[in-house]
Amino acid sequence: MAIIIQLDVMMAKRKIGLMELAERINITPANLSILKNNKAKAIRLSTLDEICKALNCQPGDIIEYVEDIDGKQNED
C-alpha cells in the first residue's frame, strides 16, 4: 500500500507510550497497535482527529503517501 501510517514516529517524538495514548483517545491498545505497526487498512477520521489532538500534530505528520516503485499497490 502506498499510504504509510507513521504513528510510531510521532509517538516517539512526543515520548508517549501505546497504553497512555490508547487511554487518552479511548481506543483499545490492540487497535492502536494495528495502526502503529502500519497494519491497518483504514482509519476513521474521528480516530485520526483524536490522535492529532492527543499528540498535538497534523494528519500529515502521521500519514504519508509513498508511491510504489513498480507503480502497483502491494497486497499485504
PDB file of N, CA and C in Angstrom:
ATOM      1  N   MET A   1       0.848  -1.178   0.000  1.00  0.00           N
ATOM      2  CA  MET A   1       0.000   0.000   0.000  1.00  0.00           C
ATOM      3  C   MET A   1       0.889   1.236   0.000  1.00  0.00           C
ATOM      4  N   ALA A   2       0.433   2.258  -0.683  1.00  0.00           N
ATOM      5  CA  ALA A   2       1.230   3.464  -0.825  1.00  0.00           C
ATOM      6  C   ALA A   2       1.004   4.470   0.302  1.00  0.00           C
ATOM      7  N   ILE A   3       0.051   4.213   1.182  1.00  0.00           N
ATOM      8  CA  ILE A   3      -0.198   5.084   2.330  1.00  0.00           C
ATOM      9  C   ILE A   3       0.490   4.474   3.546  1.00  0.00           C
ATOM     10  N   ILE A   4       1.348   5.230   4.161  1.00  0.00           N
ATOM     11  CA  ILE A   4       2.114   4.767   5.316  1.00  0.00           C
ATOM     12  C   ILE A   4       1.655   5.526   6.550  1.00  0.00           C
ATOM     13  N   ILE A   5       1.339   4.787   7.603  1.00  0.00           N
ATOM     14  CA  ILE A   5       0.980   5.396   8.881  1.00  0.00           C
ATOM     15  C   ILE A   5       2.241   5.423   9.735  1.00  0.00           C
ATOM     16  N   GLN A   6       2.682   6.607  10.093  1.00  0.00           N
ATOM     17  CA  GLN A   6       3.911   6.754  10.874  1.00  0.00           C
ATOM     18  C   GLN A   6       3.599   7.192  12.305  1.00  0.00           C
ATOM     19  N   LEU A   7       2.627   6.530  12.884  1.00  0.00           N
ATOM     20  CA  LEU A   7       2.222   6.858  14.246  1.00  0.00           C
ATOM     21  C   LEU A   7       3.350   6.601  15.232  1.00  0.00           C
ATOM     22  N   ASP A   8       4.101   5.534  15.017  1.00  0.00           N
ATOM     23  CA  ASP A   8       5.193   5.200  15.932  1.00  0.00           C
ATOM     24  C   ASP A   8       6.235   6.311  16.001  1.00  0.00           C
ATOM     25  N   VAL A   9       6.492   6.963  14.870  1.00  0.00           N
ATOM     26  CA  VAL A   9       7.470   8.055  14.828  1.00  0.00           C
ATOM     27  C   VAL A   9       6.984   9.236  15.670  1.00  0.00           C
ATOM     28  N   MET A  10       5.719   9.606  15.478  1.00  0.00           N
ATOM     29  CA  MET A  10       5.168  10.745  16.224  1.00  0.00           C
ATOM     30  C   MET A  10       5.061  10.417  17.710  1.00  0.00           C
ATOM     31  N   MET A  11       4.715   9.183  18.034  1.00  0.00           N
ATOM     32  CA  MET A  11       4.653   8.782  19.450  1.00  0.00           C
ATOM     33  C   MET A  11       6.035   8.897  20.092  1.00  0.00           C
ATOM     34  N   ALA A  12       7.059   8.503  19.370  1.00  0.00           N
ATOM     35  CA  ALA A  12       8.420   8.597  19.899  1.00  0.00           C
ATOM     36  C   ALA A  12       8.823  10.054  20.091  1.00  0.00           C
ATOM     37  N   LYS A  13       8.465  10.912  19.133  1.00  0.00           N
ATOM     38  CA  LYS A  13       8.787  12.339  19.249  1.00  0.00           C
ATOM     39  C   LYS A  13       8.107  12.968  20.454  1.00  0.00           C
ATOM     40  N   ARG A  14       6.885  12.521  20.731  1.00  0.00           N
ATOM     41  CA  ARG A  14       6.112  13.080  21.842  1.00  0.00           C
ATOM     42  C   ARG A  14       6.343  12.323  23.156  1.00  0.00           C
ATOM     43  N   LYS A  15       7.167  11.274  23.083  1.00  0.00           N
ATOM     44  CA  LYS A  15       7.509  10.465  24.263  1.00  0.00           C
ATOM     45  C   LYS A  15       6.252   9.954  24.972  1.00  0.00           C
ATOM     46  N   ILE A  16       5.391   9.308  24.196  1.00  0.00           N
ATOM     47  CA  ILE A  16       4.166   8.745  24.736  1.00  0.00           C
ATOM     48  C   ILE A  16       4.085   7.275  24.323  1.00  0.00           C
ATOM     49  N   GLY A  17       3.710   6.455  25.259  1.00  0.00           N
ATOM     50  CA  GLY A  17       3.615   5.024  25.013  1.00  0.00           C
ATOM     51  C   GLY A  17       2.252   4.625  24.466  1.00  0.00           C
ATOM     52  N   LEU A  18       2.182   3.410  23.990  1.00  0.00           N
ATOM     53  CA  LEU A  18       0.965   2.865  23.402  1.00  0.00           C
ATOM     54  C   LEU A  18      -0.201   2.875  24.381  1.00  0.00           C
ATOM     55  N   MET A  19       0.026   2.401  25.583  1.00  0.00           N
ATOM     56  CA  MET A  19      -1.056   2.315  26.566  1.00  0.00           C
ATOM     57  C   MET A  19      -1.578   3.706  26.944  1.00  0.00           C
ATOM     58  N   GLU A  20      -0.685   4.645  27.126  1.00  0.00           N
ATOM     59  CA  GLU A  20      -1.100   6.000  27.501  1.00  0.00           C
ATOM     60  C   GLU A  20      -1.903   6.657  26.381  1.00  0.00           C
ATOM     61  N   LEU A  21      -1.438   6.522  25.141  1.00  0.00           N
ATOM     62  CA  LEU A  21      -2.160   7.110  24.021  1.00  0.00           C
ATOM     63  C   LEU A  21      -3.514   6.434  23.833  1.00  0.00           C
ATOM     64  N   ALA A  22      -3.544   5.123  23.944  1.00  0.00           N
ATOM     65  CA  ALA A  22      -4.807   4.395  23.806  1.00  0.00           C
ATOM     66  C   ALA A  22      -5.828   4.881  24.821  1.00  0.00           C
ATOM     67  N   GLU A  23      -5.379   5.096  26.045  1.00  0.00           N
ATOM     68  CA  GLU A  23      -6.272   5.594  27.089  1.00  0.00           C
ATOM     69  C   GLU A  23      -6.738   7.017  26.781  1.00  0.00           C
ATOM     70  N   ARG A  24      -5.831   7.863  26.322  1.00  0.00           N
ATOM     71  CA  ARG A  24      -6.180   9.260  26.017  1.00  0.00           C
ATOM     72  C   ARG A  24      -7.214   9.384  24.907  1.00  0.00           C
ATOM     73  N   ILE A  25      -7.127   8.506  23.898  1.00  0.00           N
ATOM     74  CA  ILE A  25      -8.033   8.626  22.752  1.00  0.00           C
ATOM     75  C   ILE A  25      -9.173   7.620  22.800  1.00  0.00           C
ATOM     76  N   ASN A  26      -9.243   6.861  23.874  1.00  0.00           N
ATOM     77  CA  ASN A  26     -10.336   5.911  24.086  1.00  0.00           C
ATOM     78  C   ASN A  26     -10.435   4.875  22.961  1.00  0.00           C
ATOM     79  N   ILE A  27      -9.324   4.183  22.723  1.00  0.00           N
ATOM     80  CA  ILE A  27      -9.257   3.116  21.734  1.00  0.00           C
ATOM     81  C   ILE A  27      -8.542   1.944  22.403  1.00  0.00           C
ATOM     82  N   THR A  28      -8.830   0.736  21.973  1.00  0.00           N
ATOM     83  CA  THR A  28      -8.162  -0.406  22.589  1.00  0.00           C
ATOM     84  C   THR A  28      -6.682  -0.411  22.202  1.00  0.00           C
ATOM     85  N   PRO A  29      -5.829  -0.856  23.102  1.00  0.00           N
ATOM     86  CA  PRO A  29      -4.403  -0.950  22.764  1.00  0.00           C
ATOM     87  C   PRO A  29      -4.161  -1.838  21.539  1.00  0.00           C
ATOM     88  N   ALA A  30      -4.973  -2.877  21.371  1.00  0.00           N
ATOM     89  CA  ALA A  30      -4.808  -3.769  20.213  1.00  0.00           C
ATOM     90  C   ALA A  30      -5.074  -3.025  18.910  1.00  0.00           C
ATOM     91  N   ASN A  31      -6.140  -2.229  18.874  1.00  0.00           N
ATOM     92  CA  ASN A  31      -6.448  -1.466  17.659  1.00  0.00           C
ATOM     93  C   ASN A  31      -5.421  -0.375  17.408  1.00  0.00           C
ATOM     94  N   LEU A  32      -4.940   0.253  18.452  1.00  0.00           N
ATOM     95  CA  LEU A  32      -3.903   1.271  18.290  1.00  0.00           C
ATOM     96  C   LEU A  32      -2.609   0.628  17.789  1.00  0.00           C
ATOM     97  N   SER A  33      -2.314  -0.559  18.266  1.00  0.00           N
ATOM     98  CA  SER A  33      -1.127  -1.283  17.822  1.00  0.00           C
ATOM     99  C   SER A  33      -1.192  -1.591  16.327  1.00  0.00           C
ATOM    100  N   ILE A  34      -2.377  -1.933  15.839  1.00  0.00           N
ATOM    101  CA  ILE A  34      -2.556  -2.189  14.406  1.00  0.00           C
ATOM    102  C   ILE A  34      -2.221  -0.932  13.607  1.00  0.00           C
ATOM    103  N   LEU A  35      -2.676   0.215  14.086  1.00  0.00           N
ATOM    104  CA  LEU A  35      -2.345   1.475  13.421  1.00  0.00           C
ATOM    105  C   LEU A  35      -0.853   1.765  13.507  1.00  0.00           C
ATOM    106  N   LYS A  36      -0.316   1.606  14.704  1.00  0.00           N
ATOM    107  CA  LYS A  36       1.091   1.925  14.965  1.00  0.00           C
ATOM    108  C   LYS A  36       2.033   1.078  14.107  1.00  0.00           C
ATOM    109  N   ASN A  37       1.657  -0.170  13.887  1.00  0.00           N
ATOM    110  CA  ASN A  37       2.515  -1.088  13.132  1.00  0.00           C
ATOM    111  C   ASN A  37       2.192  -1.111  11.643  1.00  0.00           C
ATOM    112  N   ASN A  38       1.402  -0.119  11.197  1.00  0.00           N
ATOM    113  CA  ASN A  38       1.082   0.057   9.783  1.00  0.00           C
ATOM    114  C   ASN A  38       0.374  -1.162   9.192  1.00  0.00           C
ATOM    115  N   LYS A  39      -0.481  -1.807   9.973  1.00  0.00           N
ATOM    116  CA  LYS A  39      -1.226  -2.977   9.511  1.00  0.00           C
ATOM    117  C   LYS A  39      -2.679  -2.643   9.196  1.00  0.00           C
ATOM    118  N   ALA A  40      -3.103  -1.422   9.478  1.00  0.00           N
ATOM    119  CA  ALA A  40      -4.495  -1.022   9.268  1.00  0.00           C
ATOM    120  C   ALA A  40      -4.776  -0.813   7.785  1.00  0.00           C
ATOM    121  N   LYS A  41      -5.985  -1.166   7.383  1.00  0.00           N
ATOM    122  CA  LYS A  41      -6.432  -0.931   6.012  1.00  0.00           C
ATOM    123  C   LYS A  41      -7.227   0.368   5.920  1.00  0.00           C
ATOM    124  N   ALA A  42      -7.652   0.896   7.075  1.00  0.00           N
ATOM    125  CA  ALA A  42      -8.437   2.126   7.111  1.00  0.00           C
ATOM    126  C   ALA A  42      -8.290   2.765   8.483  1.00  0.00           C
ATOM    127  N   ILE A  43      -8.621   4.052   8.538  1.00  0.00           N
ATOM    128  CA  ILE A  43      -8.639   4.760   9.814  1.00  0.00           C
ATOM    129  C   ILE A  43      -9.820   5.724   9.775  1.00  0.00           C
ATOM    130  N   ARG A  44     -10.590   5.725  10.838  1.00  0.00           N
ATOM    131  CA  ARG A  44     -11.709   6.660  10.920  1.00  0.00           C
ATOM    132  C   ARG A  44     -11.173   8.064  11.123  1.00  0.00           C
ATOM    133  N   LEU A  45     -11.852   9.024  10.508  1.00  0.00           N
ATOM    134  CA  LEU A  45     -11.431  10.412  10.682  1.00  0.00           C
ATOM    135  C   LEU A  45     -11.576  10.848  12.130  1.00  0.00           C
ATOM    136  N   SER A  46     -12.560  10.315  12.827  1.00  0.00           N
ATOM    137  CA  SER A  46     -12.719  10.661  14.246  1.00  0.00           C
ATOM    138  C   SER A  46     -11.539  10.141  15.063  1.00  0.00           C
ATOM    139  N   THR A  47     -11.020   8.972  14.697  1.00  0.00           N
ATOM    140  CA  THR A  47      -9.838   8.427  15.387  1.00  0.00           C
ATOM    141  C   THR A  47      -8.617   9.270  15.065  1.00  0.00           C
ATOM    142  N   LEU A  48      -8.466   9.631  13.808  1.00  0.00           N
ATOM    143  CA  LEU A  48      -7.346  10.487  13.397  1.00  0.00           C
ATOM    144  C   LEU A  48      -7.412  11.829  14.111  1.00  0.00           C
ATOM    145  N   ASP A  49      -8.613  12.363  14.246  1.00  0.00           N
ATOM    146  CA  ASP A  49      -8.813  13.627  14.960  1.00  0.00           C
ATOM    147  C   ASP A  49      -8.340  13.514  16.410  1.00  0.00           C
ATOM    148  N   GLU A  50      -8.726  12.447  17.085  1.00  0.00           N
ATOM    149  CA  GLU A  50      -8.328  12.240  18.482  1.00  0.00           C
ATOM    150  C   GLU A  50      -6.827  12.045  18.616  1.00  0.00           C
ATOM    151  N   ILE A  51      -6.229  11.324  17.681  1.00  0.00           N
ATOM    152  CA  ILE A  51      -4.778  11.113  17.704  1.00  0.00           C
ATOM    153  C   ILE A  51      -4.056  12.448  17.542  1.00  0.00           C
ATOM    154  N   CYS A  52      -4.510  13.251  16.589  1.00  0.00           N
ATOM    155  CA  CYS A  52      -3.874  14.558  16.353  1.00  0.00           C
ATOM    156  C   CYS A  52      -4.019  15.479  17.558  1.00  0.00           C
ATOM    157  N   LYS A  53      -5.172  15.445  18.216  1.00  0.00           N
ATOM    158  CA  LYS A  53      -5.356  16.245  19.431  1.00  0.00           C
ATOM    159  C   LYS A  53      -4.404  15.788  20.524  1.00  0.00           C
ATOM    160  N   ALA A  54      -4.333  14.478  20.737  1.00  0.00           N
ATOM    161  CA  ALA A  54      -3.509  13.930  21.819  1.00  0.00           C
ATOM    162  C   ALA A  54      -2.022  14.164  21.579  1.00  0.00           C
ATOM    163  N   LEU A  55      -1.592  14.110  20.322  1.00  0.00           N
ATOM    164  CA  LEU A  55      -0.170  14.258  20.005  1.00  0.00           C
ATOM    165  C   LEU A  55       0.196  15.678  19.561  1.00  0.00           C
ATOM    166  N   ASN A  56      -0.811  16.558  19.509  1.00  0.00           N
ATOM    167  CA  ASN A  56      -0.586  17.937  19.081  1.00  0.00           C
ATOM    168  C   ASN A  56       0.159  17.978  17.747  1.00  0.00           C
ATOM    169  N   CYS A  57      -0.460  17.346  16.741  1.00  0.00           N
ATOM    170  CA  CYS A  57       0.167  17.282  15.424  1.00  0.00           C
ATOM    171  C   CYS A  57      -0.890  17.399  14.334  1.00  0.00           C
ATOM    172  N   GLN A  58      -0.446  17.414  13.109  1.00  0.00           N
ATOM    173  CA  GLN A  58      -1.319  17.455  11.944  1.00  0.00           C
ATOM    174  C   GLN A  58      -1.440  16.054  11.343  1.00  0.00           C
ATOM    175  N   PRO A  59      -2.526  15.755  10.619  1.00  0.00           N
ATOM    176  CA  PRO A  59      -2.650  14.444   9.975  1.00  0.00           C
ATOM    177  C   PRO A  59      -1.459  14.098   9.085  1.00  0.00           C
ATOM    178  N   GLY A  60      -0.909  15.099   8.419  1.00  0.00           N
ATOM    179  CA  GLY A  60       0.255  14.872   7.556  1.00  0.00           C
ATOM    180  C   GLY A  60       1.514  14.479   8.316  1.00  0.00           C
ATOM    181  N   ASP A  61       1.523  14.699   9.623  1.00  0.00           N
ATOM    182  CA  ASP A  61       2.652  14.261  10.442  1.00  0.00           C
ATOM    183  C   ASP A  61       2.591  12.754  10.684  1.00  0.00           C
ATOM    184  N   ILE A  62       1.416  12.177  10.489  1.00  0.00           N
ATOM    185  CA  ILE A  62       1.190  10.760  10.779  1.00  0.00           C
ATOM    186  C   ILE A  62       1.017   9.937   9.508  1.00  0.00           C
ATOM    187  N   ILE A  63       0.374  10.535   8.506  1.00  0.00           N
ATOM    188  CA  ILE A  63       0.059   9.813   7.273  1.00  0.00           C
ATOM    189  C   ILE A  63       0.937  10.329   6.149  1.00  0.00           C
ATOM    190  N   GLU A  64       1.532   9.389   5.416  1.00  0.00           N
ATOM    191  CA  GLU A  64       2.419   9.755   4.317  1.00  0.00           C
ATOM    192  C   GLU A  64       2.075   8.918   3.094  1.00  0.00           C
ATOM    193  N   TYR A  65       2.108   9.526   1.940  1.00  0.00           N
ATOM    194  CA  TYR A  65       1.926   8.817   0.675  1.00  0.00           C
ATOM    195  C   TYR A  65       3.290   8.551   0.068  1.00  0.00           C
ATOM    196  N   VAL A  66       3.551   7.287  -0.240  1.00  0.00           N
ATOM    197  CA  VAL A  66       4.803   6.888  -0.871  1.00  0.00           C
ATOM    198  C   VAL A  66       4.442   6.056  -2.093  1.00  0.00           C
ATOM    199  N   GLU A  67       4.817   6.543  -3.259  1.00  0.00           N
ATOM    200  CA  GLU A  67       4.489   5.817  -4.485  1.00  0.00           C
ATOM    201  C   GLU A  67       5.260   4.511  -4.537  1.00  0.00           C
ATOM    202  N   ASP A  68       4.555   3.447  -4.895  1.00  0.00           N
ATOM    203  CA  ASP A  68       5.203   2.142  -5.035  1.00  0.00           C
ATOM    204  C   ASP A  68       6.196   2.201  -6.192  1.00  0.00           C
ATOM    205  N   ILE A  69       7.296   1.512  -6.039  1.00  0.00           N
ATOM    206  CA  ILE A  69       8.369   1.514  -7.044  1.00  0.00           C
ATOM    207  C   ILE A  69       7.873   0.997  -8.385  1.00  0.00           C
ATOM    208  N   ASP A  70       7.131  -0.102  -8.373  1.00  0.00           N
ATOM    209  CA  ASP A  70       6.661  -0.712  -9.620  1.00  0.00           C
ATOM    210  C   ASP A  70       5.338  -0.120 -10.116  1.00  0.00           C
ATOM    211  N   GLY A  71       4.827   0.883  -9.412  1.00  0.00           N
ATOM    212  CA  GLY A  71       3.588   1.519  -9.814  1.00  0.00           C
ATOM    213  C   GLY A  71       2.338   0.760  -9.437  1.00  0.00           C
ATOM    214  N   LYS A  72       2.488  -0.382  -8.789  1.00  0.00           N
ATOM    215  CA  LYS A  72       1.355  -1.200  -8.379  1.00  0.00           C
ATOM    216  C   LYS A  72       1.213  -1.114  -6.861  1.00  0.00           C
ATOM    217  N   GLN A  73      -0.006  -1.310  -6.404  1.00  0.00           N
ATOM    218  CA  GLN A  73      -0.216  -1.359  -4.951  1.00  0.00           C
ATOM    219  C   GLN A  73       0.131  -2.761  -4.471  1.00  0.00           C
ATOM    220  N   ASN A  74       0.830  -2.802  -3.347  1.00  0.00           N
ATOM    221  CA  ASN A  74       1.169  -4.085  -2.739  1.00  0.00           C
ATOM    222  C   ASN A  74      -0.035  -4.627  -2.000  1.00  0.00           C
ATOM    223  N   GLU A  75      -0.252  -5.911  -2.071  1.00  0.00           N
ATOM    224  CA  GLU A  75      -1.309  -6.573  -1.319  1.00  0.00           C
ATOM    225  C   GLU A  75      -0.666  -7.296  -0.148  1.00  0.00           C
ATOM    226  N   ASP A  76      -0.946  -6.841   1.067  1.00  0.00           N
ATOM    227  CA  ASP A  76      -0.360  -7.477   2.254  1.00  0.00           C
ATOM    228  C   ASP A  76      -1.220  -8.601   2.732  1.00  0.00           C
TER     229      ASP A  76
END
